PDB file of C-alpha atoms in Angstrom:
ATOM      1  CA  ALA A 304      33.699  15.200  -4.295  1.00 84.00           C
ATOM      2  CA  GLN A 305      29.951  14.901  -4.167  1.00 89.00           C
ATOM      3  CA  SER A 306      27.580  15.321  -1.247  1.00 94.00           C
ATOM      4  CA  VAL A 307      23.881  14.659  -0.776  1.00 96.00           C
ATOM      5  CA  THR A 308      21.524  16.278   1.702  1.00 97.00           C
ATOM      6  CA  GLN A 309      18.129  14.846   2.466  1.00 97.00           C
ATOM      7  CA  LEU A 310      16.353  17.624   4.249  1.00 93.00           C
ATOM      8  CA  ASP A 311      13.922  15.529   6.286  1.00 95.00           C
ATOM      9  CA  SER A 312      14.952  12.555   8.390  1.00 95.00           C
ATOM     10  CA  GLN A 313      11.323  11.519   9.028  1.00 96.00           C
ATOM     11  CA  VAL A 314       8.116  12.233   7.132  1.00 97.00           C
ATOM     12  CA  PRO A 315       4.827  10.994   8.602  1.00 97.00           C
ATOM     13  CA  VAL A 316       1.760  11.185   6.365  1.00 97.00           C
ATOM     14  CA  PHE A 317      -1.724   9.776   6.213  1.00 97.00           C
ATOM     15  CA  GLU A 318      -2.748   7.233   3.619  1.00 97.00           C
ATOM     16  CA  GLU A 319      -3.852   8.736   0.274  1.00 97.00           C
ATOM     17  CA  ALA A 320      -2.134  12.048   1.059  1.00 98.00           C
ATOM     18  CA  PRO A 321       0.558  13.457  -1.256  1.00 97.00           C
ATOM     19  CA  VAL A 322       4.179  13.370  -0.186  1.00 97.00           C
ATOM     20  CA  GLU A 323       7.451  15.012  -1.182  1.00 97.00           C
ATOM     21  CA  LEU A 324      10.851  13.794  -0.006  1.00 98.00           C
ATOM     22  CA  ARG A 325      13.492  16.404  -0.584  1.00 97.00           C
ATOM     23  CA  CYS A 326      17.021  15.847  -1.856  1.00 97.00           C
ATOM     24  CA  ASN A 327      19.727  18.376  -2.693  1.00 97.00           C
ATOM     25  CA  TYR A 328      23.186  17.560  -3.943  1.00 96.00           C
ATOM     26  CA  SER A 329      26.514  19.266  -4.406  1.00 95.00           C
ATOM     27  CA  SER A 330      29.038  18.409  -7.096  1.00 92.00           C
ATOM     28  CA  SER A 331      31.627  20.172  -9.262  1.00 89.00           C
ATOM     29  CA  VAL A 332      30.991  17.696 -12.107  1.00 88.00           C
ATOM     30  CA  SER A 333      27.900  16.295 -13.765  1.00 88.00           C
ATOM     31  CA  VAL A 334      26.192  13.540 -11.820  1.00 89.00           C
ATOM     32  CA  TYR A 335      23.695  10.733 -12.139  1.00 91.00           C
ATOM     33  CA  LEU A 336      20.911  10.805  -9.544  1.00 94.00           C
ATOM     34  CA  PHE A 337      19.083   7.940  -7.886  1.00 94.00           C
ATOM     35  CA  TRP A 338      16.400   7.179  -5.358  1.00 96.00           C
ATOM     36  CA  TYR A 339      16.657   3.864  -3.544  1.00 95.00           C
ATOM     37  CA  VAL A 340      14.009   2.397  -1.231  1.00 96.00           C
ATOM     38  CA  GLN A 341      14.660   0.123   1.728  1.00 94.00           C
ATOM     39  CA  TYR A 342      11.724  -1.768   3.214  1.00 93.00           C
ATOM     40  CA  PRO A 343      12.113  -2.986   6.807  1.00 88.00           C
ATOM     41  CA  ASN A 344      14.880  -5.557   7.218  1.00 84.00           C
ATOM     42  CA  GLN A 345      15.591  -5.680   3.502  1.00 87.00           C
ATOM     43  CA  GLY A 346      18.260  -4.489   1.113  1.00 89.00           C
ATOM     44  CA  LEU A 347      18.102  -1.451  -1.149  1.00 92.00           C
ATOM     45  CA  GLN A 348      16.055  -1.441  -4.316  1.00 92.00           C
ATOM     46  CA  LEU A 349      16.386   1.114  -7.075  1.00 92.00           C
ATOM     47  CA  LEU A 350      13.229   3.207  -7.274  1.00 94.00           C
ATOM     48  CA  LEU A 351      14.177   5.533 -10.115  1.00 93.00           C
ATOM     49  CA  LYS A 352      17.145   7.214 -11.744  1.00 92.00           C
ATOM     50  CA  TYR A 353      18.069  10.260 -13.753  1.00 91.00           C
ATOM     51  CA  LEU A 354      20.916   9.852 -16.217  1.00 88.00           C
ATOM     52  CA  SER A 355      20.106  12.329 -18.973  1.00 82.00           C
ATOM     53  CA  GLY A 356      17.241  13.568 -21.124  1.00 83.00           C
ATOM     54  CA  SER A 357      13.832  14.365 -19.646  1.00 83.00           C
ATOM     55  CA  THR A 358      14.215  15.882 -16.207  1.00 85.00           C
ATOM     56  CA  LEU A 359      11.060  14.160 -14.930  1.00 87.00           C
ATOM     57  CA  VAL A 360      11.475  10.471 -14.226  1.00 87.00           C
ATOM     58  CA  GLU A 361       8.845   8.043 -13.014  1.00 85.00           C
ATOM     59  CA  SER A 362       8.749   4.681 -11.282  1.00 88.00           C
ATOM     60  CA  ILE A 363       6.332   1.834 -11.893  1.00 80.00           C
ATOM     61  CA  ASN A 364       4.614   2.312  -8.516  1.00 86.00           C
ATOM     62  CA  GLY A 365       3.603   5.950  -8.903  1.00 92.00           C
ATOM     63  CA  PHE A 366       6.635   7.843  -7.603  1.00 95.00           C
ATOM     64  CA  GLU A 367       8.256  10.566  -9.682  1.00 96.00           C
ATOM     65  CA  ALA A 368      11.279  12.787  -9.285  1.00 96.00           C
ATOM     66  CA  GLU A 369      12.369  15.896 -11.109  1.00 93.00           C
ATOM     67  CA  PHE A 370      15.964  16.867 -11.736  1.00 93.00           C
ATOM     68  CA  ASN A 371      16.471  20.585 -11.260  1.00 93.00           C
ATOM     69  CA  LYS A 372      19.996  21.529 -12.249  1.00 90.00           C
ATOM     70  CA  SER A 373      19.772  25.180 -11.222  1.00 91.00           C
ATOM     71  CA  GLN A 374      18.602  24.260  -7.735  1.00 91.00           C
ATOM     72  CA  THR A 375      20.733  21.093  -7.590  1.00 94.00           C
ATOM     73  CA  SER A 376      17.712  19.150  -6.401  1.00 95.00           C
ATOM     74  CA  PHE A 377      16.078  15.796  -7.122  1.00 97.00           C
ATOM     75  CA  HIS A 378      12.926  15.711  -5.004  1.00 97.00           C
ATOM     76  CA  LEU A 379      10.774  12.588  -4.877  1.00 97.00           C
ATOM     77  CA  ARG A 380       6.976  12.910  -5.033  1.00 97.00           C
ATOM     78  CA  LYS A 381       3.904  10.751  -4.973  1.00 97.00           C
ATOM     79  CA  PRO A 382       0.387  12.178  -5.298  1.00 96.00           C
ATOM     80  CA  SER A 383      -1.291   9.534  -3.113  1.00 97.00           C
ATOM     81  CA  VAL A 384       0.625   7.208  -0.789  1.00 97.00           C
ATOM     82  CA  HIS A 385      -0.303   3.744   0.465  1.00 96.00           C
ATOM     83  CA  ILE A 386       0.497   1.975   3.704  1.00 96.00           C
ATOM     84  CA  SER A 387       2.866  -0.245   1.707  1.00 95.00           C
ATOM     85  CA  ASP A 388       5.013   2.800   0.844  1.00 96.00           C
ATOM     86  CA  THR A 389       6.259   2.877   4.428  1.00 97.00           C
ATOM     87  CA  ALA A 390      10.033   2.526   4.084  1.00 97.00           C
ATOM     88  CA  GLU A 391      13.291   4.417   4.226  1.00 95.00           C
ATOM     89  CA  TYR A 392      14.214   6.323   1.080  1.00 97.00           C
ATOM     90  CA  PHE A 393      17.755   7.201   0.096  1.00 96.00           C
ATOM     91  CA  CYS A 394      18.873   9.749  -2.462  1.00 96.00           C
ATOM     92  CA  ALA A 395      22.247   9.010  -4.072  1.00 95.00           C
ATOM     93  CA  VAL A 396      24.594  10.422  -6.716  1.00 93.00           C
ATOM     94  CA  SER A 397      27.478   9.170  -8.789  1.00 90.00           C
ATOM     95  CA  VAL A 398      29.749  10.849 -11.295  1.00 87.00           C
ATOM     96  CA  ALA A 399      28.095  11.008 -14.711  1.00 83.00           C
ATOM     97  CA  GLY A 400      29.777   8.929 -17.362  1.00 75.00           C
ATOM     98  CA  GLY A 401      31.680   6.931 -14.803  1.00 66.00           C
ATOM     99  CA  SER A 402      30.661   3.533 -13.624  1.00 59.00           C
ATOM    100  CA  ASN A 403      28.484   3.176 -10.620  1.00 64.00           C
ATOM    101  CA  TYR A 404      30.734   1.595  -8.083  1.00 72.00           C
ATOM    102  CA  LYS A 405      31.036   4.762  -6.033  1.00 87.00           C
ATOM    103  CA  LEU A 406      27.683   6.001  -4.877  1.00 91.00           C
ATOM    104  CA  THR A 407      27.358   8.875  -2.422  1.00 93.00           C
ATOM    105  CA  PHE A 408      24.219   8.569  -0.319  1.00 95.00           C
ATOM    106  CA  GLY A 409      22.155  10.951   1.712  1.00 96.00           C
ATOM    107  CA  LYS A 410      21.311  10.034   5.283  1.00 95.00           C
ATOM    108  CA  GLY A 411      17.868   8.756   4.379  1.00 95.00           C
ATOM    109  CA  THR A 412      14.249   9.778   4.962  1.00 96.00           C
ATOM    110  CA  LEU A 413      11.927   7.486   6.853  1.00 96.00           C
ATOM    111  CA  LEU A 414       8.469   7.703   5.303  1.00 97.00           C
ATOM    112  CA  THR A 415       5.721   6.450   7.593  1.00 97.00           C
ATOM    113  CA  VAL A 416       2.246   6.152   6.121  1.00 97.00           C
ATOM    114  CA  ASN A 417      -0.492   6.025   8.726  1.00 96.00           C
ATOM    115  CA  PRO A 418      -4.053   4.796   8.183  1.00 95.00           C
TER     116      PRO A 418
ATOM    117  CA  ASN B 179      19.404 -15.703 -11.228  1.00 67.00           C
ATOM    118  CA  ALA B 180      20.147 -15.002  -7.548  1.00 79.00           C
ATOM    119  CA  GLY B 181      21.637 -11.500  -8.029  1.00 93.00           C
ATOM    120  CA  VAL B 182      23.851 -10.430  -5.112  1.00 95.00           C
ATOM    121  CA  THR B 183      24.034 -12.902  -2.241  1.00 96.00           C
ATOM    122  CA  GLN B 184      25.441 -12.023   1.162  1.00 96.00           C
ATOM    123  CA  THR B 185      26.228 -14.426   3.988  1.00 96.00           C
ATOM    124  CA  PRO B 186      25.692 -14.555   6.877  1.00 96.00           C
ATOM    125  CA  LYS B 187      22.557 -12.471   7.425  1.00 95.00           C
ATOM    126  CA  PHE B 188      23.294 -11.959  11.122  1.00 96.00           C
ATOM    127  CA  GLN B 189      26.484 -12.249  13.166  1.00 96.00           C
ATOM    128  CA  VAL B 190      27.563 -11.464  16.709  1.00 97.00           C
ATOM    129  CA  LEU B 191      31.284 -11.113  17.379  1.00 97.00           C
ATOM    130  CA  LYS B 192      33.341 -10.448  20.461  1.00 97.00           C
ATOM    131  CA  THR B 193      35.796  -7.562  20.397  1.00 98.00           C
ATOM    132  CA  GLY B 194      39.044  -8.689  18.829  1.00 97.00           C
ATOM    133  CA  GLN B 195      37.601 -11.600  16.867  1.00 97.00           C
ATOM    134  CA  SER B 196      38.022 -11.812  13.121  1.00 96.00           C
ATOM    135  CA  MET B 197      35.533 -12.797  10.467  1.00 96.00           C
ATOM    136  CA  THR B 198      34.779 -12.619   6.771  1.00 98.00           C
ATOM    137  CA  LEU B 199      31.538 -11.342   5.285  1.00 98.00           C
ATOM    138  CA  GLN B 200      30.832 -13.099   2.042  1.00 98.00           C
ATOM    139  CA  CYS B 201      29.431 -11.519  -1.125  1.00 98.00           C
ATOM    140  CA  ALA B 202      28.792 -13.277  -4.412  1.00 97.00           C
ATOM    141  CA  GLN B 203      27.075 -12.132  -7.604  1.00 97.00           C
ATOM    142  CA  ASP B 204      26.021 -14.223 -10.598  1.00 96.00           C
ATOM    143  CA  MET B 205      25.400 -11.387 -13.080  1.00 95.00           C
ATOM    144  CA  ASN B 206      28.956 -11.214 -14.400  1.00 94.00           C
ATOM    145  CA  HIS B 207      29.285  -7.643 -13.155  1.00 94.00           C
ATOM    146  CA  GLU B 208      32.731  -6.139 -13.262  1.00 94.00           C
ATOM    147  CA  TYR B 209      32.334  -3.734 -10.357  1.00 94.00           C
ATOM    148  CA  MET B 210      31.622  -4.609  -6.736  1.00 96.00           C
ATOM    149  CA  SER B 211      31.460  -2.487  -3.593  1.00 96.00           C
ATOM    150  CA  TRP B 212      30.958  -2.729   0.152  1.00 97.00           C
ATOM    151  CA  TYR B 213      28.952  -0.178   2.145  1.00 97.00           C
ATOM    152  CA  ARG B 214      28.082   0.119   5.802  1.00 97.00           C
ATOM    153  CA  GLN B 215      24.810   1.549   6.997  1.00 94.00           C
ATOM    154  CA  ASP B 216      24.550   3.249  10.370  1.00 93.00           C
ATOM    155  CA  PRO B 217      21.494   5.019  11.835  1.00 88.00           C
ATOM    156  CA  GLY B 218      21.292   8.610  10.681  1.00 86.00           C
ATOM    157  CA  MET B 219      24.399   8.217   8.495  1.00 88.00           C
ATOM    158  CA  GLY B 220      23.054   6.689   5.301  1.00 90.00           C
ATOM    159  CA  LEU B 221      25.393   4.304   3.490  1.00 93.00           C
ATOM    160  CA  ARG B 222      29.113   4.891   3.331  1.00 95.00           C
ATOM    161  CA  LEU B 223      31.541   3.230   0.930  1.00 94.00           C
ATOM    162  CA  ILE B 224      34.156   0.987   2.559  1.00 97.00           C
ATOM    163  CA  HIS B 225      36.018  -0.630  -0.360  1.00 96.00           C
ATOM    164  CA  TYR B 226      35.361  -1.263  -4.001  1.00 95.00           C
ATOM    165  CA  SER B 227      36.727  -3.315  -6.879  1.00 95.00           C
ATOM    166  CA  VAL B 228      36.686  -2.645 -10.623  1.00 93.00           C
ATOM    167  CA  GLY B 229      37.724  -6.166 -11.539  1.00 93.00           C
ATOM    168  CA  ALA B 230      39.494  -9.320 -10.395  1.00 94.00           C
ATOM    169  CA  GLY B 231      42.736  -8.428  -8.667  1.00 94.00           C
ATOM    170  CA  ILE B 232      41.918  -4.705  -8.388  1.00 94.00           C
ATOM    171  CA  THR B 233      40.613  -3.106  -5.207  1.00 96.00           C
ATOM    172  CA  ASP B 234      40.637   0.374  -3.720  1.00 94.00           C
ATOM    173  CA  GLN B 235      39.561   2.214  -0.594  1.00 95.00           C
ATOM    174  CA  GLY B 236      36.349   4.113  -0.152  1.00 93.00           C
ATOM    175  CA  GLU B 237      35.323   6.648   2.459  1.00 92.00           C
ATOM    176  CA  VAL B 238      35.651   4.471   5.584  1.00 96.00           C
ATOM    177  CA  PRO B 239      38.227   1.701   4.919  1.00 96.00           C
ATOM    178  CA  ASN B 240      39.969   1.486   8.306  1.00 96.00           C
ATOM    179  CA  GLY B 241      39.635  -1.904   9.996  1.00 96.00           C
ATOM    180  CA  TYR B 242      38.567  -3.712   6.841  1.00 97.00           C
ATOM    181  CA  ASN B 243      40.398  -5.687   4.166  1.00 97.00           C
ATOM    182  CA  VAL B 244      39.147  -6.923   0.812  1.00 97.00           C
ATOM    183  CA  SER B 245      40.376  -9.035  -2.057  1.00 96.00           C
ATOM    184  CA  ARG B 246      38.912  -9.974  -5.436  1.00 97.00           C
ATOM    185  CA  SER B 247      40.307 -13.207  -6.782  1.00 96.00           C
ATOM    186  CA  THR B 248      37.302 -13.926  -9.040  1.00 96.00           C
ATOM    187  CA  THR B 249      34.690 -11.801 -10.802  1.00 96.00           C
ATOM    188  CA  GLU B 250      31.928 -13.380  -8.724  1.00 97.00           C
ATOM    189  CA  ASP B 251      33.219 -12.988  -5.158  1.00 97.00           C
ATOM    190  CA  PHE B 252      34.190  -9.983  -3.071  1.00 98.00           C
ATOM    191  CA  PRO B 253      34.689 -10.887   0.610  1.00 98.00           C
ATOM    192  CA  LEU B 254      35.085  -8.278   3.330  1.00 98.00           C
ATOM    193  CA  ARG B 255      37.396  -9.153   6.229  1.00 98.00           C
ATOM    194  CA  LEU B 256      37.408  -7.734   9.727  1.00 96.00           C
ATOM    195  CA  LEU B 257      40.801  -8.606  11.214  1.00 92.00           C
ATOM    196  CA  SER B 258      40.102  -7.490  14.797  1.00 96.00           C
ATOM    197  CA  ALA B 259      36.493  -6.504  15.371  1.00 96.00           C
ATOM    198  CA  ALA B 260      35.664  -3.393  17.382  1.00 97.00           C
ATOM    199  CA  PRO B 261      32.298  -2.187  18.750  1.00 97.00           C
ATOM    200  CA  SER B 262      32.491   0.734  16.288  1.00 96.00           C
ATOM    201  CA  GLN B 263      32.100  -1.820  13.500  1.00 97.00           C
ATOM    202  CA  THR B 264      28.613  -2.741  14.673  1.00 97.00           C
ATOM    203  CA  SER B 265      26.595  -1.947  11.569  1.00 97.00           C
ATOM    204  CA  VAL B 266      24.627  -3.331   8.649  1.00 96.00           C
ATOM    205  CA  TYR B 267      26.877  -4.169   5.723  1.00 97.00           C
ATOM    206  CA  PHE B 268      25.720  -4.140   2.115  1.00 96.00           C
ATOM    207  CA  CYS B 269      27.470  -5.488  -0.933  1.00 96.00           C
ATOM    208  CA  ALA B 270      26.626  -4.095  -4.377  1.00 95.00           C
ATOM    209  CA  SER B 271      27.554  -4.902  -7.941  1.00 95.00           C
ATOM    210  CA  THR B 272      27.381  -2.928 -11.192  1.00 92.00           C
ATOM    211  CA  LYS B 273      27.805  -3.829 -14.823  1.00 90.00           C
ATOM    212  CA  GLN B 274      30.565  -1.868 -16.538  1.00 87.00           C
ATOM    213  CA  GLY B 275      29.071   1.007 -18.514  1.00 82.00           C
ATOM    214  CA  ARG B 276      25.753   0.837 -16.677  1.00 83.00           C
ATOM    215  CA  ALA B 277      24.501   3.160 -13.964  1.00 81.00           C
ATOM    216  CA  GLU B 278      22.387   0.839 -11.810  1.00 86.00           C
ATOM    217  CA  ALA B 279      23.911  -0.791  -8.716  1.00 91.00           C
ATOM    218  CA  PHE B 280      22.335  -3.996  -7.398  1.00 92.00           C
ATOM    219  CA  PHE B 281      22.425  -4.586  -3.652  1.00 94.00           C
ATOM    220  CA  GLY B 282      22.448  -7.687  -1.508  1.00 94.00           C
ATOM    221  CA  GLN B 283      20.110  -8.175   1.444  1.00 93.00           C
ATOM    222  CA  GLY B 284      22.715  -7.107   3.968  1.00 94.00           C
ATOM    223  CA  THR B 285      24.599  -8.571   6.932  1.00 96.00           C
ATOM    224  CA  ARG B 286      23.723  -7.252  10.383  1.00 95.00           C
ATOM    225  CA  LEU B 287      26.892  -7.381  12.502  1.00 97.00           C
ATOM    226  CA  THR B 288      27.032  -6.759  16.235  1.00 97.00           C
ATOM    227  CA  VAL B 289      30.374  -6.494  18.022  1.00 97.00           C
ATOM    228  CA  VAL B 290      30.177  -6.838  21.797  1.00 97.00           C
TER     229      VAL B 290
END
């Protein structure tokens, strides 16, 4: 079985500051890794994913995450946040090579960007 | 292309009532899943389906039934609602062989 730990339940930051949302996972098999974002009163949207290849993955809105196999981590970073980045962020894993109907989620990190 | 559509968006039930949460996808995805989201708990898998006529239990299946008679639809049934089922429910679908899951907008259910 897989498990995901998001180390911070809430992260408040000021606009234009850098941010890191931390995610660690546990699994006895290879996994795919995901970050999903949930804006207030909306569904989940995929932010970025790691399947294989380069361990650094990027999203179109400036977020990046790095897969670290030795530390079993997949931390999410952004060098300069905007007010519009305020949302809840979920880290998730699924078994690599399998199909993605069984995602295991972390408990979420609420990112609040203050002016 | 609507993606994953969930109805209703909001629902209030009395304890013991039954209801069905609807989920439909128009992307011809083989796999569909139901999750519940509770504060501080993240999302937990209730039931999933790998194709029409095939369903299986996830992490928290008790109190819920599902069926999959068509590729497009995957309804979730609460036979006798309990306050512990107050939650936000999300349906997701995935194309076979692909990693990305697409989520609906959610149904916020309150059981009083």
